[in-house]
Coordinates of C-alpha atoms in Angstrom, one line a residue:
X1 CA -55.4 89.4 157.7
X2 CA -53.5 92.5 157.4
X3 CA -50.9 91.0 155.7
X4 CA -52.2 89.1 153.1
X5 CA -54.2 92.4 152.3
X6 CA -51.2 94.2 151.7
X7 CA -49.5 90.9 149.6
X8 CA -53.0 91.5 147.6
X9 CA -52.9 95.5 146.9
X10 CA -48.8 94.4 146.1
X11 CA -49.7 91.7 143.3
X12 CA -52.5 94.0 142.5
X13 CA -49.6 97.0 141.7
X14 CA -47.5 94.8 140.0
X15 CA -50.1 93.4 137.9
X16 CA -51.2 96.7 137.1
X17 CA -48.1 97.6 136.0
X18 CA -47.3 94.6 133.9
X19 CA -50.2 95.3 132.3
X20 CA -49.4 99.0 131.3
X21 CA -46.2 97.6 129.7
X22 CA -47.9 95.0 128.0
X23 CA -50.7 97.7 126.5
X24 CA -48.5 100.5 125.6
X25 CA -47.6 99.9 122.4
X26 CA -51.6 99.6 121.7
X27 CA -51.9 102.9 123.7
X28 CA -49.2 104.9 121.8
X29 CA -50.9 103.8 118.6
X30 CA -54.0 105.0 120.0
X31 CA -53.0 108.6 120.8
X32 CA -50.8 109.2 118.0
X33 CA -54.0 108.2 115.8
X34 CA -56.2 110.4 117.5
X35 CA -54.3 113.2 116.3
X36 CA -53.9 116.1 115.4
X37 CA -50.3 115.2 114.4
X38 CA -49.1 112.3 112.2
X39 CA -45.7 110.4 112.2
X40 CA -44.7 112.6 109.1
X41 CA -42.5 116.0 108.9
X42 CA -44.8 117.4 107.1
X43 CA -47.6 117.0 110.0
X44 CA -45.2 117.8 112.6
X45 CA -43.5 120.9 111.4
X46 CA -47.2 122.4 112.0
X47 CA -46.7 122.3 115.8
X48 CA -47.1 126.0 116.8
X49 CA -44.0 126.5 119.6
X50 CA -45.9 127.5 122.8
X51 CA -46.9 131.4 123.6
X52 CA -45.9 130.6 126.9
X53 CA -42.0 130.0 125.6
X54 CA -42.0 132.8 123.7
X55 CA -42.8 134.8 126.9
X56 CA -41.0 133.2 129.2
X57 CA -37.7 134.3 127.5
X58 CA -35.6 132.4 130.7
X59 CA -35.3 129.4 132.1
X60 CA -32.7 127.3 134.4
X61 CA -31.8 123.6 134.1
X62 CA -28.9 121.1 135.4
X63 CA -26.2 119.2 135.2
X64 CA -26.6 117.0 137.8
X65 CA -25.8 113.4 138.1
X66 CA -22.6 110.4 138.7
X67 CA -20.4 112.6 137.2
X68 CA -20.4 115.8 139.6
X69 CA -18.6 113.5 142.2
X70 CA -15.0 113.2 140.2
X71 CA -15.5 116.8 140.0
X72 CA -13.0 117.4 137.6
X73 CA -11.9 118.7 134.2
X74 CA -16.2 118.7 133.0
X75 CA -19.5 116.8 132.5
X76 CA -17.2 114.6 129.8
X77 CA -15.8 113.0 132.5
X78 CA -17.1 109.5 132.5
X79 CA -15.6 109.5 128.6
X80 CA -12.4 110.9 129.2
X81 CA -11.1 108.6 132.1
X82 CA -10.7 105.7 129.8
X83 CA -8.6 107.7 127.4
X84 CA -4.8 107.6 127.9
X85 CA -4.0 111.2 126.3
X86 CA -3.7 114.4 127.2
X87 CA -7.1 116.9 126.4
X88 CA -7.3 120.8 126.4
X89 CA -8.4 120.2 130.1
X90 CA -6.2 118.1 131.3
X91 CA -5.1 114.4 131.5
X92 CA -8.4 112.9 132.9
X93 CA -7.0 108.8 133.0
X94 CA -4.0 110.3 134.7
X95 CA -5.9 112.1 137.2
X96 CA -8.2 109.5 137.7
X97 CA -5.5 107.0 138.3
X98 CA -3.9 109.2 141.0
X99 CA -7.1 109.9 142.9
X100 CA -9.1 106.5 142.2
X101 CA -7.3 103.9 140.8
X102 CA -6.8 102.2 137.8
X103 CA -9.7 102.5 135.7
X104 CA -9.8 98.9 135.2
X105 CA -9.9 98.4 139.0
X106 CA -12.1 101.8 139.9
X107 CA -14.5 102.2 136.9
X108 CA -17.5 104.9 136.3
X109 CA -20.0 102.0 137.5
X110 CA -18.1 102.5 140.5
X111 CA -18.8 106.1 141.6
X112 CA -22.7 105.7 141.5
X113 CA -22.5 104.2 145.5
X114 CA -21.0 108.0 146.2
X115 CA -23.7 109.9 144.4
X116 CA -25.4 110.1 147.7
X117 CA -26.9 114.0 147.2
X118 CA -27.7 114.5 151.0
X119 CA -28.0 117.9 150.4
X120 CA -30.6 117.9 147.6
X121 CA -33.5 119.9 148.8
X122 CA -36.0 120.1 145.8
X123 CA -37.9 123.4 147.4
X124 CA -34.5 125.1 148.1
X125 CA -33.8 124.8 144.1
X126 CA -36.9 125.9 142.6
X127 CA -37.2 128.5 145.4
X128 CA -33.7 129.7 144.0
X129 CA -34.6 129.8 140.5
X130 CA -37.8 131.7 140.9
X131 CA -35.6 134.4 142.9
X132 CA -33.3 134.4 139.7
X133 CA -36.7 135.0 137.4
X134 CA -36.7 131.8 135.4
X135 CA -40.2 131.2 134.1
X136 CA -38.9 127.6 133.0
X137 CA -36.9 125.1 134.8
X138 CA -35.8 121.1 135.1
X139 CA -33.1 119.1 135.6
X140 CA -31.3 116.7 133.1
X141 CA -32.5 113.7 133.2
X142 CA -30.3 111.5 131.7
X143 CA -27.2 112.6 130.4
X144 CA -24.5 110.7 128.0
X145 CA -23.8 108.2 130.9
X146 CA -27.4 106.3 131.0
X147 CA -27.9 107.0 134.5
X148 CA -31.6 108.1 134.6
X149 CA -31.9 110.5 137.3
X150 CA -36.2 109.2 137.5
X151 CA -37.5 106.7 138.8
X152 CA -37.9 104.1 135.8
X153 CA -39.6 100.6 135.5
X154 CA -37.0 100.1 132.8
X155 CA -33.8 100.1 134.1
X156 CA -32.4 99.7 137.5
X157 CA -29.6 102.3 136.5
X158 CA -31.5 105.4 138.3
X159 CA -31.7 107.7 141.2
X160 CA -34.4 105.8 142.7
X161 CA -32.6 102.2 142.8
X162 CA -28.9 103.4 143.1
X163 CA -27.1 106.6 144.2
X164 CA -29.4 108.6 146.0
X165 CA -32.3 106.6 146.1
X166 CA -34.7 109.6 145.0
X167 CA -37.1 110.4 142.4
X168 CA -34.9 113.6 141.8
X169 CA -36.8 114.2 138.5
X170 CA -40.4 113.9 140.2
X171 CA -39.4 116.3 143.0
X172 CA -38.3 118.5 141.0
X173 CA -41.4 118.8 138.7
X174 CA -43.3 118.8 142.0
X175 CA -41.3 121.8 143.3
X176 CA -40.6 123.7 140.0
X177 CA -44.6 123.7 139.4
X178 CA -45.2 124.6 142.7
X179 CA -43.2 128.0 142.6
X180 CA -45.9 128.3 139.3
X181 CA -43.0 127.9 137.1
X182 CA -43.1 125.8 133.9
X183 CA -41.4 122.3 134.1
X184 CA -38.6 121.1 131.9
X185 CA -35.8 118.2 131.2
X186 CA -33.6 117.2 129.2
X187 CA -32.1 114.4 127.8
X188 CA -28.8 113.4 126.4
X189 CA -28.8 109.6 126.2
X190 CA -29.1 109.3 122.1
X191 CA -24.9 110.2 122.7
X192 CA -24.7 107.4 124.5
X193 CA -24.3 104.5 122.0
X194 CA -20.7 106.2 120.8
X195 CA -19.8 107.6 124.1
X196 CA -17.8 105.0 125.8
X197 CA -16.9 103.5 122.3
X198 CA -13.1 105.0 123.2
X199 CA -13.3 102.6 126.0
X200 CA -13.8 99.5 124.8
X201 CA -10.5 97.1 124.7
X202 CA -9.6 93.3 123.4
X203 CA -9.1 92.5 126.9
X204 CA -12.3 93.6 128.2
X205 CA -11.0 95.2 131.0
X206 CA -12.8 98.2 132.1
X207 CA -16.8 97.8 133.3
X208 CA -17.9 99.3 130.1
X209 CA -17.6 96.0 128.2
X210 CA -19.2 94.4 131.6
X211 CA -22.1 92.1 130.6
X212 CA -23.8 92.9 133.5
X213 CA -24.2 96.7 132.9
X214 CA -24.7 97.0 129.3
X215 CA -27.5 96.5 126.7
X216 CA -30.4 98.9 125.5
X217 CA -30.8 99.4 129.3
X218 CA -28.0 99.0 131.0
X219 CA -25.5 102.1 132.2
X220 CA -23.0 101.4 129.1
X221 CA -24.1 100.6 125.4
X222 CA -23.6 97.4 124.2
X223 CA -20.1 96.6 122.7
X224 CA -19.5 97.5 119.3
X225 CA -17.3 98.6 116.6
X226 CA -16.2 102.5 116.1
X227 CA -18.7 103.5 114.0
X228 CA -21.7 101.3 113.9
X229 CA -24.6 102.5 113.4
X230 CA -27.2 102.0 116.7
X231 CA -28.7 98.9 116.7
X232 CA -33.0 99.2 116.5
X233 CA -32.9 97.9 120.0
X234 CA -31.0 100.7 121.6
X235 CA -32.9 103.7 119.8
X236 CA -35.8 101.9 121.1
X237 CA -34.8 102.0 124.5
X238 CA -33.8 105.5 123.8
X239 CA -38.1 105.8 122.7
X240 CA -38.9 104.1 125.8
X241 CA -36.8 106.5 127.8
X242 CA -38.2 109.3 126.7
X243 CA -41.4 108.3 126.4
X244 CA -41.8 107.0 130.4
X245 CA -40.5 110.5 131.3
X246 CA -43.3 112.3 129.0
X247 CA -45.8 110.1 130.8
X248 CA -44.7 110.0 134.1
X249 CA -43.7 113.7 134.3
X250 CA -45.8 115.8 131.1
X251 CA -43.0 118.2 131.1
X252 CA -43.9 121.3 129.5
X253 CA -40.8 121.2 127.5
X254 CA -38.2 118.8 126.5
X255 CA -34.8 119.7 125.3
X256 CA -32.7 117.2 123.7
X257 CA -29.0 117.0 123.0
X258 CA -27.1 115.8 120.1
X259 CA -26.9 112.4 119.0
X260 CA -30.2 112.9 116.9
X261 CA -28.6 114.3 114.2
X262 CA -28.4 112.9 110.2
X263 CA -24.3 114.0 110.3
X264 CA -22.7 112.4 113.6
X265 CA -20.0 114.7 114.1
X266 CA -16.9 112.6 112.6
X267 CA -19.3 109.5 110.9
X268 CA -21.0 109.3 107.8
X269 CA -24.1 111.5 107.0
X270 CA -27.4 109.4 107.9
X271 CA -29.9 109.3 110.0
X272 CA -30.7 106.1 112.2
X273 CA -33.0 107.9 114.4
X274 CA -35.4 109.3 111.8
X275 CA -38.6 106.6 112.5
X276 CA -38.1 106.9 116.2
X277 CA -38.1 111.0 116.1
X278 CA -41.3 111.1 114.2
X279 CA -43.2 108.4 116.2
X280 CA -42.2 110.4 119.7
X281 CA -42.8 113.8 118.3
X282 CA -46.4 112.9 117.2
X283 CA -47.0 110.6 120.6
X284 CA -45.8 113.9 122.6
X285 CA -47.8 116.6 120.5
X286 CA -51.0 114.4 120.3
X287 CA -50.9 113.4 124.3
X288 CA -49.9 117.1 125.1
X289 CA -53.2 118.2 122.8
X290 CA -55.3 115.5 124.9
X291 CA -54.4 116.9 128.1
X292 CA -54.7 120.4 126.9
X293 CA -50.9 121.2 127.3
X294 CA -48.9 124.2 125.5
X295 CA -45.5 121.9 124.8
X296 CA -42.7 122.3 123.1
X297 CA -39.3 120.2 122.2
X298 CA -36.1 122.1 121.4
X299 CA -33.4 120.8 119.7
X300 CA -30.0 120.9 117.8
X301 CA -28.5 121.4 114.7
X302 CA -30.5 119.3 111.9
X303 CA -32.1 116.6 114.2
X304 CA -35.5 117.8 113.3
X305 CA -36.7 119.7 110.2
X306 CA -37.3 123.9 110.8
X307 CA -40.7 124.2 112.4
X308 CA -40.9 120.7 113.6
X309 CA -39.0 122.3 117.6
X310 CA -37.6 124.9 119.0
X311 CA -33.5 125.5 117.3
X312 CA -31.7 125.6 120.5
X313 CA -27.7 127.3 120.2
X314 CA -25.3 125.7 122.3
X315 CA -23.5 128.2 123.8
X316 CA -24.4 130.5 120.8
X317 CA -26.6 132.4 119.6
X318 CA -28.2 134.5 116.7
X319 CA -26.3 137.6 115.2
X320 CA -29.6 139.2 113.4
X321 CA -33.4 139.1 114.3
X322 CA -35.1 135.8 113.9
X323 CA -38.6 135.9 112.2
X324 CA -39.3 132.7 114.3
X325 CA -38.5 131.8 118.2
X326 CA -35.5 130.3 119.1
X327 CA -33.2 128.9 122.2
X328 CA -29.6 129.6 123.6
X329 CA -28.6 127.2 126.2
X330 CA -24.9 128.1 128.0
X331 CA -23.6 127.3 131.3
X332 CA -23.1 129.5 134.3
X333 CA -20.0 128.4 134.5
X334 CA -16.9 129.4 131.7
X335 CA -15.4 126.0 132.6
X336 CA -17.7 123.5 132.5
X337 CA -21.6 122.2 132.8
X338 CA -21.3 120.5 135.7
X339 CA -19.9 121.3 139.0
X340 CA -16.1 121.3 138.9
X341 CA -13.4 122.1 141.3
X342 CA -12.1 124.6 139.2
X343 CA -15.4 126.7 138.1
X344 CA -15.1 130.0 137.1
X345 CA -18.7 131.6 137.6
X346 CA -19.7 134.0 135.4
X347 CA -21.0 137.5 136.4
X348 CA -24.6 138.5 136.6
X349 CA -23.7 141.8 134.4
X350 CA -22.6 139.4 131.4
X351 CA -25.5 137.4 131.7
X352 CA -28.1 140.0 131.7
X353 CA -26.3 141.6 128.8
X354 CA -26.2 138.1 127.0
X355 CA -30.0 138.0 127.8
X356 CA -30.7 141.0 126.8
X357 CA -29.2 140.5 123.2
X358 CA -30.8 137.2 122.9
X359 CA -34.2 138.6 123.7
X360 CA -33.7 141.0 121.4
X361 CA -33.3 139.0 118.3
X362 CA -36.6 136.4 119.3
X363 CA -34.7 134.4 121.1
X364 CA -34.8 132.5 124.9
X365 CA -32.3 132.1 127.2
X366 CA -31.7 129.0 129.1
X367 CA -29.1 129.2 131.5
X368 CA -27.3 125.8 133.1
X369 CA -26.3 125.5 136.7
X370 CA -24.2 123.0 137.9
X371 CA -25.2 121.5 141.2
X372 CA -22.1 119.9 143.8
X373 CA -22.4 116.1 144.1
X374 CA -23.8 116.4 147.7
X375 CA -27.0 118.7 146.3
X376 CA -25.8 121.9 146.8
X377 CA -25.2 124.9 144.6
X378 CA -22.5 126.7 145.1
X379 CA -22.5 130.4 146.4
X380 CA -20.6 131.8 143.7
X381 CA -23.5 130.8 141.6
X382 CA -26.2 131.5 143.8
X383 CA -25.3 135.3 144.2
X384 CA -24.6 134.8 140.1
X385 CA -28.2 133.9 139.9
X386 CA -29.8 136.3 143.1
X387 CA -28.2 139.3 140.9
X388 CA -30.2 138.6 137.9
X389 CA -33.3 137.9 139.7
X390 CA -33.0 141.3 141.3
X391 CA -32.4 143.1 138.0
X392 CA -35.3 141.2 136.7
X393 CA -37.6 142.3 139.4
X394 CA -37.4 146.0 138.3
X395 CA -36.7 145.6 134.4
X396 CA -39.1 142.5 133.5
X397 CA -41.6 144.4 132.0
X398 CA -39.0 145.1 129.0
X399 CA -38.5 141.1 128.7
X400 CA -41.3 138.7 129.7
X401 CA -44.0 138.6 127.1
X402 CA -42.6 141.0 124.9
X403 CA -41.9 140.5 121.2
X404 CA -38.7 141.6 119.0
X405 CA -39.1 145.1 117.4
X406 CA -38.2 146.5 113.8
X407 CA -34.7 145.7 114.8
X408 CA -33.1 144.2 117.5
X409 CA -30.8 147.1 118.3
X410 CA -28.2 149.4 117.4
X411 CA -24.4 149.8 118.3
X412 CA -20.7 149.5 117.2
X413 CA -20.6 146.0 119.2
X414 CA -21.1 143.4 116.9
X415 CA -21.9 139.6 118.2
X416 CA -20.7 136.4 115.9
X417 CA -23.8 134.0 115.4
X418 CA -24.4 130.3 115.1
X419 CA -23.8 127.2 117.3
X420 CA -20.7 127.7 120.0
X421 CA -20.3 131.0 118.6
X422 CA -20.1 132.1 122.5
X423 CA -16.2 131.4 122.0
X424 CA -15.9 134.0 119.6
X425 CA -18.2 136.2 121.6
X426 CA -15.9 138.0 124.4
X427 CA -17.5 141.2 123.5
X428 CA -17.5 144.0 126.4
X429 CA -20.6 146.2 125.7
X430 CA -20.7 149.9 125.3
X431 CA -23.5 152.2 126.7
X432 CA -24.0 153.1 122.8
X433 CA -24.9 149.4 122.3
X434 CA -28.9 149.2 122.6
X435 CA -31.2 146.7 122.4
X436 CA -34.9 146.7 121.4
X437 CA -38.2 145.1 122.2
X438 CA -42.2 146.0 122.6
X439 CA -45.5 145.4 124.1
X440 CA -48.5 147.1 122.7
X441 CA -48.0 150.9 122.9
X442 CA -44.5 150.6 124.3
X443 CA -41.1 150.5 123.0
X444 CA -38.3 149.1 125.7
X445 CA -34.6 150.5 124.4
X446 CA -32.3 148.9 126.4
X447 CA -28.6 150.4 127.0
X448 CA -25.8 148.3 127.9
X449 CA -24.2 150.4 130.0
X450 CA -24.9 153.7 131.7
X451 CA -22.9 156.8 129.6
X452 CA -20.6 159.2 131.0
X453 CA -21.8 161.9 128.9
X454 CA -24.6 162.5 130.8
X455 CA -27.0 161.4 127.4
X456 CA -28.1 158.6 125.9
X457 CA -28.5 158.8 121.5
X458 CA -30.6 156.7 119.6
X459 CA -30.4 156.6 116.0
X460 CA -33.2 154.6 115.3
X461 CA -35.4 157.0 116.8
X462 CA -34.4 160.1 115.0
X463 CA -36.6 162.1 112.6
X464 CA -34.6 160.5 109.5
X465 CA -34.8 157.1 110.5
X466 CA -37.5 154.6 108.9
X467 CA -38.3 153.5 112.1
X468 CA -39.2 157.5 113.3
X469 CA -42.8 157.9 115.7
X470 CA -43.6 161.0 117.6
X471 CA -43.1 160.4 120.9
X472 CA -45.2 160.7 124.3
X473 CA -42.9 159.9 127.0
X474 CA -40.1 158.3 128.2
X475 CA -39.4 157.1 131.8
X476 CA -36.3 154.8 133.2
X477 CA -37.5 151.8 134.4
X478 CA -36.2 151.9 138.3
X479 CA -36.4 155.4 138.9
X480 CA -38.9 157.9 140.0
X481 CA -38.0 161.1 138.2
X482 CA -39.1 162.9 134.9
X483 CA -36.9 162.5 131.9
X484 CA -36.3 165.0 129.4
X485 CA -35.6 164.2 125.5
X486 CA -34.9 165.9 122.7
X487 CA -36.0 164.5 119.1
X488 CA -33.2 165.5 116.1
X489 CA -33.1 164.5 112.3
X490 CA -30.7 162.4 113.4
X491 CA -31.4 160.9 116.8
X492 CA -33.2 160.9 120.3
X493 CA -31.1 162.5 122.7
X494 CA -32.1 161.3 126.4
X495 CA -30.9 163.5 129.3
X496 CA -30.0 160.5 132.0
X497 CA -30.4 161.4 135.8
X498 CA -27.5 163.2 137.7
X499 CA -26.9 159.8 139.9
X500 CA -26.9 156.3 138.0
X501 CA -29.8 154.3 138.1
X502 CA -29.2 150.6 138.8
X503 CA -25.8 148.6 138.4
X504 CA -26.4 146.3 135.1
X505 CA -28.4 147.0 131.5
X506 CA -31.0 150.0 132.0
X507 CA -34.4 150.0 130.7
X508 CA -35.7 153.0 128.7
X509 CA -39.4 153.1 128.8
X510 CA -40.6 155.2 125.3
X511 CA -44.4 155.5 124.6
X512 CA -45.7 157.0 121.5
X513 CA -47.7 159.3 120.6
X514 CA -50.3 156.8 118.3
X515 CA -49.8 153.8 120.0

């Protein structure tokens, strides 16, 4: 009796489900008429971005998935091991070769068996990034490969069938939201139509041209010629994709990748995706308004119309202040996103000055960490990540929920803006390089280094300026002492304690006399 109870609550599930598929194109209809958002950009580019975004100011995601266990060269891996040539990084089909086997023999298919991730510990991650003080975290989802790191009902090319056998995308919103921290993912699969194109031969001989794994839902795109446009069945399966993860997950934001975009890097200018982008952006911001949920969507270059999401700077950012909120995503690591044998970890000091700047100017900081293969981070990135935390803990106050001053700042360093503009950027900061933002009644000026004159000079405070208020006081955030000042046509002069305060960016505290 017990048995054919169970067999009855199983055809019951799958019946269930069935169903859901069978109704969801009635139920999408249903929400995205319900409003308040149409499938036009002229409806959609009335989305307000979320006031918890533009306090948060940091957040942490990942790149995590098949490719961290080659390991080698970066995330472009699963690409580049088809290619027989040389890139700036390396000879990845050499390499491959060398350690695996002939492509044709040892294919990408063939590494998700050793994506095991025994070491994934959802808590341990979220537990991390709240001790770094991100407000906003997630994992990518699905990156240019088509492995779907959810569980999904529409492909068997996940976490949950293959690889690790985990809902790594569920925990992770479990955890993340547990730690009270805002959920996130991204997604990357709209690249993957081109992606493998490189690979595709006459003979057919690597698993990318595999029956068996391709289609709309497959791991590989179906075949086709450089340069085709995608096909309405794959950027529906791209919909459906992202769609299942807004329902089965409600992240508070979603970040997509390129691949959206009207120019496709070296193609023709156009726009294949246009219908799809408006029919999800309206299905997200209506369900979102039903449930009562502040969302937002960041993305790249021109794939949406301004106001429509968040502008998100790969590795880049603004040079000037932004009258509108805005998103730099870079990697932890100088080499790569994902975890390679080779990283070269970047120092808490140049993030929290990169922060810093990027605050600034109205901006947000999302910072990428690149997991191991097994599910664990490495150390060098951990302390990375532990040193910002702790220099958040005492100098928050000067970056969540503030909002960009008069002007972001003041110095001889000067930053180069726009998209990968982080290439361009080595800048070493100076003490005299200062950076502003506010609260009500307080002004935060934020010095980049500590100086060895004993005094700190802002211009933008001095009786001459436009920006001149009489001040009130003036304390260091992290210290306990009085500080003395001096006000001058042309500056404020801050006497700094005898003993520095703090190793990183240091937090003036000025309160005026009106405010």
């Amino acid at each position: 009796m017990k048995r054919t109870t169970q067999k009855i609550l199983i055809f019951l599930c799958v019946a269930l489900v069935v169903m859901n598929c069978q109704t969801k194109p009635e139920l999408m209809e249903e929400v995205i008429s319900s409003g308040p958002f149409e499938e036009n950009w002229e409806s959609l580019v009335k989305h307000e971005d979320p006031e918890w975004f533009r306090d948060a100011k940091f957040g942490i995601y990942t790149h995590w998935g098949v490719y961290s266990v080659p390991a080698w060269g970066h995330e472009w891996y699963p690409r580049k091991m088809y290619i027989e040539k040389k890139f700036r990084r390396g000879n990845y089909f050499k390499y491959h070769t060398e350690k695996w086997g002939d492509p044709a023999e040892f294919g990408y298919s063939d590494f998700v068996p050793l994506f095991t991730a025994e070491k994934f510990d959802a808590e341990e991650w979220a537990a991390l990034f709240k001790q770094a003080g991100a407000q906003f975290a997630g994992p990518v989802a699905e990156h240019h490969d088509g492995f779907a790191m959810w569980d999904s009902d529409l492909t068997e090319w996940d976490a949950m069938d293959k690889g690790p056998k985990r809902d790594v995308v569920g925990e992770l919103a479990r955890a993340i939201r547990a730690q009270d921290i805002k959920f996130m993912a991204s997604l990357h699969h709209a690249r993957k139509w081109w992606y493998f194109e490189d690979s595709f031969r006459e003979d057919h001989r690597f698993d990318t041209q595999n029956p068996d794994l391709a289609g709309p839902y497959g791991m590989f795109p179906p075949i086709h010629e450089a340069g085709d446009a995608p096909t309405p069945a794959y950027m529906k399966a791209w919909e459906e994709k992202t769609i299942e993860v807004v329902d089965k997950y409600h992240p508070d934001l979603l970040w997509f990748d390129s691949g959206l975009e009207r120019v496709k890097f070296w193609r023709e200018a156009r726009d294949d995706f246009q219908d799809y982008k408006k029919r999800f952006l309206a299905y997200y911001y209506n369900d979102a308004a039903q449930r009562g949920q502040d969302v937002g969507v960041a993305y790249k270059h021109d794939d949406f119309p301004a106001g429509a999401g968040i502008l998100d700077f790969e590795r880049g950012r603004m040079d000037s202040l932004a009258p509108f909120p805005w998103l730099t995503d870079t990697s932890i690591d100088n080499v790569s996103w994902s975890h390679v044998e080779n990283s070269d970890y970047r120092s808490a000091n140049e993030l929290i000055d990169i922060l810093v700047d990027i605050v600034s100017k109205n901006g947000c900081l999302l910072l990428n960490v690149g997991p191991q293969a097994d599910g664990s981070i490495h150390e060098d990135a951990k302390q990375t990540l532990l040193g910002m935390g702790e220099w958040l803990r005492i100098n928050g106050e000067a970056i969540y929920g503030t909002r960009p001053w008069l002007r972001y700042g003041e110095g001889p360093t000067r930053e180069i803006g726009g998209a990968f503009s982080e290439r361009k950027n080595k800048v070493s900061y100076v003490p005299e390089d200062i950076r502003f933002s506010t609260k009500p009644g307080f002004l935060y000026a934020i010095a980049m280094g500590w100086s060895k004159s004993g005094e700190l000079n802002i211009v933008s405070l001095g009786k001459d300026s436009e920006f001149y208020k009489a001040i009130d006081n003036i304390s260091l955030l992290g210290y306990g002492g009085e500080l003395s000042w001096k006000v001058s046509s042309a500056q404020l002069t801050i006497t700094l304690p005898e003993v520095q305060i703090g190793q990183h960016a240091f937090v003036y505290k000025i309160e005026f006399i009106d405010s």
